[in-house]
Amino acid sequence: MSSASLSTRSSTSWRLVAYTVGGALLLIVLVIVTVILVGRRNTALAEREQVRQDHDKIQAEILALPALRKSRDEIFLRLRERTEPHLLFHRYRNYQLTARDRLLPLAAASGLRGEIAREAAPIPMPIAAPSGPKKKPAAKPRTTETKGRATDAENPVSLTYELYPVTMTASGSFAAVVRFLRAVETENPLVTVTELAITSQPKTPEEHRISISFLWPIWKDLDLKPKVQDLIMPIITFPSEEESAEKTDDGTDASSP
Amino acid sequence: MNLHLNLILESEKRSGASIRVWFLVRLVLILVPAVLLLYSAYLAYQMITLRKETDHFRELIAARQEQMTLSAQIAKQKKTYEDMLSQIHDWAASRLPVADRLDAFRLTVPLDIQLTSLRLTRTIRYTNSMPVAIYALQIRGKTRGEESELTVDQFLTRLRQTPGLASDLESAQVPPGAFLQDREPGAHPLDRVFLLECLFKPLGRTTP
């Protein structure tokens, strides 16, 4: 065997080894690059899908905007129809005068001679707890509306309405009381009798002493009353639940008229 | 006798296979990286396209921001009005039509009974975190005669059976010890006074 042929064989095998190692390294690098690119492509794909879904959702919301506006307007009209003629409005922040003007003519027409007691402070209107987990358990199961504040801090109260207590003392017959109450209840579906006492007087059997307590819903804050302007520019702020809870907890609600 | 003479050197020996290993190695070293390079280029192109699409969608979303805000405000406003309406409906649903009940009650009183006082009270009780109204009626009256107990029983029976009243009543009873002799000065020995308590069924929404 010649030395030239030995050298050729040796260089051929070194070249083969070098090619193989170099090729393998290149292959590894390319595989790593490909894996990284696949990962990034998948991330970009997921991101595109997410943004596309958001866009589709927004597009659907925008398409539903006229229908949403229409249903909002319908509810607004129903609310106005329900509250406008029936909630008690104050005259120079005096509800007693308005209550008097609305109740006493009905009483007189029914045959009752009565008077409305002086101005009283509105009490909170109890409402159903919002669905979901309760923050605090109810401490007292029962409350009497006519005696002071109506609800415990644990029981939710309306942020929109309050109840104005109207106490009327009168004298008249049982039939006159029924006539008067029928007139009040027919005229206003929101005024509620919370206490009624009829006591007979031995000297005048046809004339009884009558005491009637009503609760009449009022707007807690007149700014919350739905207005037509709100439909055009629907930028309205309502007191948050937290604010309300704080107010009722320490009993310093300053929004009473 | 055969003589086998091997004149080929070891290095001159060639494989009988049609594909040589060296050829295969070279093929793999060229083909696989080429495929990987092509695939990487395709991935890079895809990424650029996806990013462009994402940016496009983001621009569209940004352009609709104002309408989205308006939609959110209207939805919030609608929810607020619904809550307001629901609260006022619940309030109205917890009202007892007192005039109708008193009218029905008037027909139940027997002629032998004289009512001295009537008191109706309303309390709020929470059922399933829903406020429901409970109305209670307290009636005080007088009757005379040896059969006055029967008269009161008759009154109670009528109360429980009168249409327009019976369906709303949860209970009606003379509590123990509430049927007594009248101790008022000048009262007849057969005069009796009684107290009758009626409880109305809860009024209002009880399910959320």
Tab-separated table of C-alpha atoms in Angstrom:
chain	number	residue	atom	x	y	z
A	1	MET	CA	0.000	0.000	0.000
A	2	SER	CA	1.444	3.390	-1.036
A	3	SER	CA	1.604	6.431	1.284
A	4	ALA	CA	-0.460	8.526	-1.217
A	5	SER	CA	-3.387	6.180	-1.113
A	6	LEU	CA	-3.279	6.113	2.685
A	7	SER	CA	-3.385	9.899	2.845
A	8	THR	CA	-6.364	10.049	0.406
A	9	ARG	CA	-8.301	7.530	2.491
A	10	SER	CA	-7.624	9.413	5.690
A	11	SER	CA	-8.709	12.804	4.278
A	12	THR	CA	-11.859	11.252	2.786
A	13	SER	CA	-12.936	9.851	6.137
A	14	TRP	CA	-12.173	13.177	7.928
A	15	ARG	CA	-14.215	15.003	5.344
A	16	LEU	CA	-17.053	12.567	5.885
A	17	VAL	CA	-16.905	13.078	9.638
A	18	ALA	CA	-16.720	16.886	9.238
A	19	TYR	CA	-19.684	16.938	6.853
A	20	THR	CA	-21.689	14.698	9.145
A	21	VAL	CA	-20.965	16.749	12.294
A	22	GLY	CA	-21.478	20.067	10.468
A	23	GLY	CA	-24.650	18.809	8.882
A	24	ALA	CA	-25.957	17.509	12.184
A	25	LEU	CA	-25.248	20.848	13.881
A	26	LEU	CA	-26.968	22.718	11.056
A	27	LEU	CA	-29.881	20.338	11.348
A	28	ILE	CA	-30.154	20.909	15.109
A	29	VAL	CA	-30.037	24.682	14.657
A	30	LEU	CA	-32.670	24.525	11.946
A	31	VAL	CA	-34.916	22.291	14.056
A	32	ILE	CA	-34.623	24.699	17.018
A	33	VAL	CA	-35.394	27.681	14.783
A	34	THR	CA	-38.378	25.842	13.312
A	35	VAL	CA	-39.720	24.912	16.759
A	36	ILE	CA	-39.411	28.537	17.921
A	37	LEU	CA	-41.123	29.766	14.773
A	38	VAL	CA	-43.948	27.252	15.179
A	39	GLY	CA	-44.462	28.433	18.780
A	40	ARG	CA	-44.533	32.071	17.731
A	41	ARG	CA	-46.836	31.355	14.823
A	42	ASN	CA	-49.245	29.580	17.210
A	43	THR	CA	-49.155	32.531	19.619
A	44	ALA	CA	-49.813	34.958	16.763
A	45	LEU	CA	-52.637	32.717	15.551
A	46	ALA	CA	-54.237	32.587	19.019
A	47	GLU	CA	-53.865	36.356	19.375
A	48	ARG	CA	-55.435	36.951	15.967
A	49	GLU	CA	-58.323	34.614	16.881
A	50	GLN	CA	-58.885	36.426	20.163
A	51	VAL	CA	-58.883	39.856	18.535
A	52	ARG	CA	-61.124	38.597	15.742
A	53	GLN	CA	-63.608	37.212	18.280
A	54	ASP	CA	-63.551	40.530	20.152
A	55	HIS	CA	-64.149	42.333	16.890
A	56	ASP	CA	-67.038	40.026	15.962
A	57	LYS	CA	-68.573	40.513	19.397
A	58	ILE	CA	-68.279	44.287	19.123
A	59	GLN	CA	-69.681	44.171	15.603
A	60	ALA	CA	-72.677	42.155	16.857
A	61	GLU	CA	-73.183	44.633	19.723
A	62	ILE	CA	-73.103	47.558	17.329
A	63	LEU	CA	-75.565	45.846	15.015
A	64	ALA	CA	-77.853	45.223	18.012
A	65	LEU	CA	-77.621	48.861	19.119
A	66	PRO	CA	-80.905	50.044	17.508
A	67	ALA	CA	-82.796	47.139	19.092
A	68	LEU	CA	-81.149	47.816	22.455
A	69	ARG	CA	-82.084	51.484	22.206
A	70	LYS	CA	-85.675	50.567	21.355
A	71	SER	CA	-86.061	48.155	24.276
A	72	ARG	CA	-84.448	50.713	26.628
A	73	ASP	CA	-86.951	53.332	25.442
A	74	GLU	CA	-89.868	50.949	25.991
A	75	ILE	CA	-88.753	50.251	29.561
A	76	PHE	CA	-88.255	53.983	30.108
A	77	LEU	CA	-91.834	54.673	28.976
A	78	ARG	CA	-93.224	51.894	31.171
A	79	LEU	CA	-91.275	53.242	34.131
A	80	ARG	CA	-92.502	56.791	33.503
A	81	GLU	CA	-96.074	55.561	33.164
A	82	ARG	CA	-95.758	53.668	36.437
A	83	THR	CA	-94.001	56.333	38.492
A	84	GLU	CA	-94.908	59.760	37.109
A	85	PRO	CA	-98.555	59.893	38.239
A	86	HIS	CA	-98.179	57.730	41.338
A	87	LEU	CA	-95.017	58.728	43.174
A	88	LEU	CA	-95.439	61.551	45.652
A	89	PHE	CA	-93.739	64.786	44.584
A	90	HIS	CA	-92.739	67.435	47.033
A	91	ARG	CA	-93.639	71.074	46.931
A	92	TYR	CA	-90.670	73.117	48.104
A	93	ARG	CA	-89.322	69.951	49.727
A	94	ASN	CA	-92.556	69.469	51.668
A	95	TYR	CA	-94.248	66.168	50.936
A	96	GLN	CA	-96.877	66.628	53.606
A	97	LEU	CA	-98.569	69.423	51.664
A	98	THR	CA	-98.772	67.334	48.491
A	99	ALA	CA	-100.088	64.340	50.451
A	100	ARG	CA	-102.687	66.549	52.095
A	101	ASP	CA	-103.812	67.970	48.769
A	102	ARG	CA	-104.241	64.532	47.324
A	103	LEU	CA	-105.771	62.671	50.280
A	104	LEU	CA	-108.030	65.146	52.038
A	105	PRO	CA	-110.337	65.821	49.040
A	106	LEU	CA	-110.800	62.061	48.683
A	107	ALA	CA	-111.519	61.780	52.406
A	108	ALA	CA	-114.043	64.614	52.271
A	109	ALA	CA	-115.735	63.092	49.226
A	110	SER	CA	-115.991	59.773	51.082
A	111	GLY	CA	-117.547	61.334	54.169
A	112	LEU	CA	-114.504	61.422	56.436
A	113	ARG	CA	-113.340	64.467	58.342
A	114	GLY	CA	-109.624	64.131	58.693
A	115	GLU	CA	-106.267	65.752	59.063
A	116	ILE	CA	-102.789	64.748	58.026
A	117	ALA	CA	-100.153	64.773	60.732
A	118	ARG	CA	-97.080	66.956	60.355
A	119	GLU	CA	-94.079	66.253	58.120
A	120	ALA	CA	-92.288	62.973	58.796
A	121	ALA	CA	-88.916	61.672	57.628
A	122	PRO	CA	-88.912	59.235	54.689
A	123	ILE	CA	-87.841	55.665	55.386
A	124	PRO	CA	-85.889	53.307	53.091
A	125	MET	CA	-87.788	51.023	50.755
A	126	PRO	CA	-86.897	47.345	51.280
A	127	ILE	CA	-86.006	45.536	48.078
A	128	ALA	CA	-85.041	42.031	47.057
A	129	ALA	CA	-81.387	41.145	47.522
A	130	PRO	CA	-79.487	40.989	44.249
A	131	SER	CA	-78.862	37.431	43.095
A	132	GLY	CA	-75.471	35.978	43.932
A	133	PRO	CA	-73.590	35.345	47.172
A	134	LYS	CA	-74.787	37.401	50.113
A	135	LYS	CA	-72.262	39.698	51.748
A	136	LYS	CA	-73.767	39.625	55.201
A	137	PRO	CA	-76.372	37.327	56.745
A	138	ALA	CA	-79.656	38.891	57.838
A	139	ALA	CA	-79.641	39.499	61.565
A	140	LYS	CA	-83.286	40.245	62.268
A	141	PRO	CA	-85.940	38.425	60.282
A	142	ARG	CA	-88.729	40.947	60.832
A	143	THR	CA	-89.039	44.699	60.701
A	144	THR	CA	-91.927	47.061	61.157
A	145	GLU	CA	-91.966	49.785	58.557
A	146	THR	CA	-93.976	52.239	60.536
A	147	LYS	CA	-91.617	52.315	63.486
A	148	GLY	CA	-88.495	54.221	62.532
A	149	ARG	CA	-86.092	52.968	59.899
A	150	ALA	CA	-87.656	50.180	57.926
A	151	THR	CA	-84.839	47.786	57.234
A	152	ASP	CA	-81.717	46.456	58.836
A	153	ALA	CA	-78.395	47.342	57.307
A	154	GLU	CA	-78.094	43.700	56.171
A	155	ASN	CA	-81.280	43.838	54.159
A	156	PRO	CA	-80.932	45.795	50.946
A	157	VAL	CA	-82.831	48.992	50.442
A	158	SER	CA	-83.659	50.822	47.261
A	159	LEU	CA	-81.194	53.402	46.019
A	160	THR	CA	-83.908	54.947	43.879
A	161	TYR	CA	-86.990	55.179	46.052
A	162	GLU	CA	-87.879	55.950	49.620
A	163	LEU	CA	-91.180	55.703	51.441
A	164	TYR	CA	-92.879	58.745	52.829
A	165	PRO	CA	-95.055	57.941	55.866
A	166	VAL	CA	-98.388	59.747	55.877
A	167	THR	CA	-100.487	59.466	59.008
A	168	MET	CA	-104.070	60.593	58.878
A	169	THR	CA	-106.467	60.913	61.758
A	170	ALA	CA	-110.137	61.160	60.994
A	171	SER	CA	-113.623	60.507	62.206
A	172	GLY	CA	-116.427	58.913	60.293
A	173	SER	CA	-118.313	55.720	59.691
A	174	PHE	CA	-116.891	52.334	58.744
A	175	ALA	CA	-118.503	52.659	55.318
A	176	ALA	CA	-116.805	56.028	54.839
A	177	VAL	CA	-113.411	54.472	55.650
A	178	VAL	CA	-114.011	51.757	53.057
A	179	ARG	CA	-115.064	54.357	50.479
A	180	PHE	CA	-112.007	56.486	51.197
A	181	LEU	CA	-109.580	53.576	51.044
A	182	ARG	CA	-111.158	52.354	47.813
A	183	ALA	CA	-110.768	55.804	46.291
A	184	VAL	CA	-107.116	56.007	47.356
A	185	GLU	CA	-106.276	52.477	46.196
A	186	THR	CA	-108.034	52.939	42.868
A	187	GLU	CA	-106.353	56.248	42.178
A	188	ASN	CA	-102.882	55.147	43.177
A	189	PRO	CA	-101.586	51.565	43.003
A	190	LEU	CA	-98.471	52.421	45.007
A	191	VAL	CA	-99.915	53.962	48.170
A	192	THR	CA	-100.011	51.251	50.811
A	193	VAL	CA	-101.906	51.132	54.066
A	194	THR	CA	-99.470	50.072	56.759
A	195	GLU	CA	-101.602	50.627	59.787
A	196	LEU	CA	-105.309	51.136	60.254
A	197	ALA	CA	-107.102	51.563	63.557
A	198	ILE	CA	-110.831	52.046	63.899
A	199	THR	CA	-112.075	52.570	67.422
A	200	SER	CA	-115.707	52.928	68.327
A	201	GLN	CA	-116.897	55.827	70.468
A	202	PRO	CA	-119.713	54.853	72.867
A	203	LYS	CA	-121.357	58.276	72.653
A	204	THR	CA	-121.479	58.393	68.856
A	205	PRO	CA	-122.005	54.835	67.528
A	206	GLU	CA	-121.902	55.903	63.875
A	207	GLU	CA	-118.765	58.013	64.254
A	208	HIS	CA	-115.527	56.163	64.867
A	209	ARG	CA	-112.061	57.407	65.616
A	210	ILE	CA	-109.884	56.469	62.702
A	211	SER	CA	-106.160	56.472	62.249
A	212	ILE	CA	-104.612	55.437	58.925
A	213	SER	CA	-100.931	55.242	58.130
A	214	PHE	CA	-99.866	55.103	54.529
A	215	LEU	CA	-96.488	54.580	52.938
A	216	TRP	CA	-96.114	56.515	49.725
A	217	PRO	CA	-93.102	55.924	47.466
A	218	ILE	CA	-91.040	58.999	46.600
A	219	TRP	CA	-87.856	59.537	44.583
A	220	LYS	CA	-84.877	59.248	46.877
A	221	ASP	CA	-83.041	61.745	44.734
A	222	LEU	CA	-84.816	63.676	42.011
A	223	ASP	CA	-81.676	63.489	39.857
A	224	LEU	CA	-82.308	59.756	39.549
A	225	LYS	CA	-85.741	60.308	38.091
A	226	PRO	CA	-85.655	59.110	34.457
A	227	LYS	CA	-85.647	62.042	32.092
A	228	VAL	CA	-86.099	62.215	28.341
A	229	GLN	CA	-82.704	63.934	28.069
A	230	ASP	CA	-81.093	60.761	29.425
A	231	LEU	CA	-82.303	58.909	26.351
A	232	ILE	CA	-80.435	61.279	24.064
A	233	MET	CA	-77.279	61.527	26.147
A	234	PRO	CA	-77.168	58.343	28.189
A	235	ILE	CA	-74.369	59.439	30.512
A	236	ILE	CA	-75.860	58.883	33.908
A	237	THR	CA	-74.227	58.097	37.194
A	238	PHE	CA	-75.921	56.109	39.857
A	239	PRO	CA	-74.741	55.674	43.424
A	240	SER	CA	-72.812	52.453	43.800
A	241	GLU	CA	-73.861	49.595	46.061
A	242	GLU	CA	-70.861	50.254	48.313
A	243	GLU	CA	-71.843	53.890	48.821
A	244	SER	CA	-75.362	52.831	49.716
A	245	ALA	CA	-74.146	50.189	52.172
A	246	GLU	CA	-71.937	52.762	53.868
A	247	LYS	CA	-74.839	55.197	54.083
A	248	THR	CA	-77.260	52.701	55.614
A	249	ASP	CA	-74.652	51.188	57.917
A	250	ASP	CA	-73.958	54.375	59.762
A	251	GLY	CA	-77.421	55.773	59.185
A	252	THR	CA	-76.209	59.135	57.901
A	253	ASP	CA	-78.032	59.175	54.613
A	254	ALA	CA	-78.123	62.811	53.682
A	255	SER	CA	-80.253	62.449	50.586
A	256	SER	CA	-83.565	62.733	52.420
A	257	PRO	CA	-85.494	65.791	51.384
B	1	MET	CA	-7.238	-28.204	-8.490
B	2	ASN	CA	-8.506	-24.605	-8.599
B	3	LEU	CA	-6.291	-21.732	-7.654
B	4	HIS	CA	-8.047	-18.596	-6.365
B	5	LEU	CA	-5.908	-15.516	-6.748
B	6	ASN	CA	-7.269	-12.301	-5.122
B	7	LEU	CA	-5.733	-9.278	-6.845
B	8	ILE	CA	-8.133	-6.559	-5.442
B	9	LEU	CA	-6.932	-4.483	-2.572
B	10	GLU	CA	-9.229	-3.936	0.461
B	11	SER	CA	-9.621	-0.244	-0.402
B	12	GLU	CA	-10.585	-1.079	-3.958
B	13	LYS	CA	-13.504	-3.191	-2.829
B	14	ARG	CA	-16.935	-1.678	-3.685
B	15	SER	CA	-20.337	-2.453	-2.163
B	16	GLY	CA	-22.789	-4.401	-4.205
B	17	ALA	CA	-25.696	-2.105	-3.037
B	18	SER	CA	-27.152	0.317	-5.605
B	19	ILE	CA	-27.269	3.248	-3.024
B	20	ARG	CA	-24.176	4.072	-1.127
B	21	VAL	CA	-24.204	5.220	2.509
B	22	TRP	CA	-22.163	8.305	1.724
B	23	PHE	CA	-24.662	9.274	-0.939
B	24	LEU	CA	-27.505	8.892	1.563
B	25	VAL	CA	-25.718	10.998	4.177
B	26	ARG	CA	-25.124	13.784	1.627
B	27	LEU	CA	-28.712	13.605	0.479
B	28	VAL	CA	-30.054	13.900	4.034
B	29	LEU	CA	-27.624	16.702	4.867
B	30	ILE	CA	-28.885	18.720	1.913
B	31	LEU	CA	-32.534	17.737	1.669
B	32	VAL	CA	-33.646	17.960	5.343
B	33	PRO	CA	-32.121	21.422	5.984
B	34	ALA	CA	-33.591	22.613	2.704
B	35	VAL	CA	-37.060	21.405	3.735
B	36	LEU	CA	-36.639	22.942	7.184
B	37	LEU	CA	-35.508	26.234	5.673
B	38	LEU	CA	-38.503	26.309	3.372
B	39	TYR	CA	-40.866	25.499	6.270
B	40	SER	CA	-39.263	28.214	8.426
B	41	ALA	CA	-39.727	30.728	5.634
B	42	TYR	CA	-43.379	29.681	5.353
B	43	LEU	CA	-43.829	30.081	9.133
B	44	ALA	CA	-42.226	33.521	9.055
B	45	TYR	CA	-44.554	34.569	6.235
B	46	GLN	CA	-47.554	33.245	8.169
B	47	MET	CA	-46.493	35.160	11.291
B	48	ILE	CA	-46.175	38.409	9.384
B	49	THR	CA	-49.613	37.886	7.811
B	50	LEU	CA	-51.205	37.036	11.180
B	51	ARG	CA	-49.692	40.112	12.821
B	52	LYS	CA	-50.985	42.297	10.011
B	53	GLU	CA	-54.465	40.802	10.423
B	54	THR	CA	-54.326	41.280	14.199
B	55	ASP	CA	-53.328	44.919	13.769
B	56	HIS	CA	-56.134	45.373	11.259
B	57	PHE	CA	-58.723	43.977	13.683
B	58	ARG	CA	-57.304	46.180	16.453
B	59	GLU	CA	-57.686	49.226	14.243
B	60	LEU	CA	-61.285	48.251	13.508
B	61	ILE	CA	-61.981	47.832	17.220
B	62	ALA	CA	-60.401	51.200	17.980
B	63	ALA	CA	-62.535	52.817	15.279
B	64	ARG	CA	-65.686	51.422	16.941
B	65	GLN	CA	-64.716	52.533	20.442
B	66	GLU	CA	-67.239	55.355	20.519
B	67	GLN	CA	-70.123	53.121	19.463
B	68	MET	CA	-69.031	50.503	21.992
B	69	THR	CA	-69.080	53.071	24.797
B	70	LEU	CA	-72.534	54.203	23.702
B	71	SER	CA	-73.753	50.607	23.602
B	72	ALA	CA	-72.376	49.931	27.096
B	73	GLN	CA	-74.014	53.086	28.434
B	74	ILE	CA	-77.381	52.230	26.901
B	75	ALA	CA	-77.173	48.678	28.269
B	76	LYS	CA	-76.364	50.030	31.732
B	77	GLN	CA	-79.188	52.537	31.491
B	78	LYS	CA	-81.623	49.809	30.447
B	79	LYS	CA	-80.539	47.637	33.388
B	80	THR	CA	-81.021	50.579	35.766
B	81	TYR	CA	-84.526	51.249	34.432
B	82	GLU	CA	-85.357	47.537	34.692
B	83	ASP	CA	-84.222	47.522	38.324
B	84	MET	CA	-86.282	50.637	39.043
B	85	LEU	CA	-89.342	49.100	37.419
B	86	SER	CA	-88.854	45.788	39.187
B	87	GLN	CA	-88.552	47.530	42.584
B	88	ILE	CA	-91.749	49.490	42.072
B	89	HIS	CA	-93.557	46.350	40.792
B	90	ASP	CA	-92.424	44.417	43.871
B	91	TRP	CA	-93.637	47.219	46.094
B	92	ALA	CA	-97.058	47.262	44.414
B	93	ALA	CA	-97.263	43.458	44.613
B	94	SER	CA	-96.813	43.559	48.388
B	95	ARG	CA	-99.900	45.736	48.868
B	96	LEU	CA	-103.096	44.326	50.357
B	97	PRO	CA	-106.232	45.854	48.837
B	98	VAL	CA	-107.540	46.959	52.209
B	99	ALA	CA	-110.832	48.484	50.999
B	100	ASP	CA	-111.950	45.217	49.391
B	101	ARG	CA	-110.982	43.195	52.455
B	102	LEU	CA	-112.799	45.545	54.827
B	103	ASP	CA	-115.861	45.458	52.596
B	104	ALA	CA	-115.840	41.657	52.646
B	105	PHE	CA	-115.182	41.704	56.379
B	106	ARG	CA	-118.248	43.888	57.026
B	107	LEU	CA	-120.534	41.126	55.721
B	108	THR	CA	-119.117	38.556	58.125
B	109	VAL	CA	-120.016	40.308	61.380
B	110	PRO	CA	-123.122	38.723	62.988
B	111	LEU	CA	-125.854	41.088	64.189
B	112	ASP	CA	-125.288	40.024	67.819
B	113	ILE	CA	-121.729	41.302	67.775
B	114	GLN	CA	-120.666	44.856	68.343
B	115	LEU	CA	-117.139	45.640	67.269
B	116	THR	CA	-115.221	47.995	69.538
B	117	SER	CA	-112.002	48.274	67.630
B	118	LEU	CA	-110.280	47.062	64.516
B	119	ARG	CA	-106.554	47.288	63.948
B	120	LEU	CA	-104.687	46.287	60.811
B	121	THR	CA	-100.886	46.256	60.804
B	122	ARG	CA	-98.341	45.499	58.140
B	123	THR	CA	-94.907	44.072	58.842
B	124	ILE	CA	-92.091	43.085	56.520
B	125	ARG	CA	-90.549	39.638	56.661
B	126	TYR	CA	-87.677	38.442	54.489
B	127	THR	CA	-88.208	35.170	52.624
B	128	ASN	CA	-85.338	34.047	50.369
B	129	SER	CA	-83.901	37.554	50.840
B	130	MET	CA	-87.114	38.940	49.360
B	131	PRO	CA	-89.222	41.342	51.428
B	132	VAL	CA	-92.798	40.138	51.778
B	133	ALA	CA	-95.609	41.952	53.561
B	134	ILE	CA	-97.522	40.283	56.356
B	135	TYR	CA	-100.831	41.853	57.323
B	136	ALA	CA	-102.388	41.118	60.698
B	137	LEU	CA	-105.897	42.098	61.748
B	138	GLN	CA	-106.934	42.431	65.382
B	139	ILE	CA	-110.636	42.773	66.083
B	140	ARG	CA	-112.080	43.514	69.482
B	141	GLY	CA	-115.795	43.128	70.048
B	142	LYS	CA	-118.625	42.579	72.475
B	143	THR	CA	-121.521	40.175	72.520
B	144	ARG	CA	-124.287	39.304	74.938
B	145	GLY	CA	-126.216	36.188	75.761
B	146	GLU	CA	-125.799	32.672	76.997
B	147	GLU	CA	-124.732	31.525	73.580
B	148	SER	CA	-122.206	34.279	73.003
B	149	GLU	CA	-119.416	31.740	72.497
B	150	LEU	CA	-121.391	30.252	69.624
B	151	THR	CA	-121.896	33.711	68.159
B	152	VAL	CA	-118.138	34.319	68.160
B	153	ASP	CA	-117.594	30.869	66.637
B	154	GLN	CA	-120.098	31.759	63.929
B	155	PHE	CA	-118.211	35.003	63.277
B	156	LEU	CA	-114.962	33.067	63.002
B	157	THR	CA	-116.503	30.527	60.628
B	158	ARG	CA	-117.890	33.283	58.416
B	159	LEU	CA	-114.501	34.966	58.333
B	160	ARG	CA	-112.907	31.750	57.158
B	161	GLN	CA	-115.544	31.179	54.499
B	162	THR	CA	-116.381	34.587	53.075
B	163	PRO	CA	-115.277	34.919	49.457
B	164	GLY	CA	-112.742	37.681	48.961
B	165	LEU	CA	-111.395	37.189	52.451
B	166	ALA	CA	-111.010	33.461	53.031
B	167	SER	CA	-108.566	33.002	50.158
B	168	ASP	CA	-106.222	35.634	51.627
B	169	LEU	CA	-106.390	34.480	55.223
B	170	GLU	CA	-103.700	32.268	56.597
B	171	SER	CA	-105.239	31.945	60.050
B	172	ALA	CA	-108.095	33.365	62.085
B	173	GLN	CA	-108.504	32.558	65.734
B	174	VAL	CA	-109.555	33.724	69.147
B	175	PRO	CA	-106.320	33.354	71.126
B	176	PRO	CA	-106.529	31.385	74.400
B	177	GLY	CA	-107.819	33.624	77.170
B	178	ALA	CA	-109.155	36.251	74.771
B	179	PHE	CA	-112.854	35.458	75.339
B	180	LEU	CA	-113.768	37.083	78.676
B	181	GLN	CA	-116.557	38.479	80.749
B	182	ASP	CA	-116.946	42.213	80.275
B	183	ARG	CA	-115.598	43.915	83.419
B	184	GLU	CA	-116.604	47.415	82.377
B	185	PRO	CA	-118.713	49.271	84.961
B	186	GLY	CA	-122.386	48.816	84.175
B	187	ALA	CA	-121.840	45.744	82.018
B	188	HIS	CA	-124.432	42.955	82.055
B	189	PRO	CA	-123.318	39.631	83.633
B	190	LEU	CA	-123.830	37.938	80.242
B	191	ASP	CA	-121.735	40.517	78.356
B	192	ARG	CA	-118.617	39.040	76.823
B	193	VAL	CA	-115.621	40.719	75.222
B	194	PHE	CA	-113.344	38.959	72.780
B	195	LEU	CA	-110.281	39.449	70.684
B	196	LEU	CA	-109.977	37.892	67.243
B	197	GLU	CA	-106.689	37.682	65.411
B	198	CYS	CA	-106.384	37.167	61.671
B	199	LEU	CA	-103.181	36.710	59.788
B	200	PHE	CA	-103.107	37.246	56.035
B	201	LYS	CA	-100.986	35.250	53.650
B	202	PRO	CA	-97.636	36.870	52.796
B	203	LEU	CA	-97.847	39.298	49.899
B	204	GLY	CA	-95.038	39.957	47.457
B	205	ARG	CA	-92.530	38.190	45.280
B	206	THR	CA	-90.903	35.277	47.091
B	207	THR	CA	-88.628	33.949	44.359
B	208	PRO	CA	-85.689	35.897	42.907
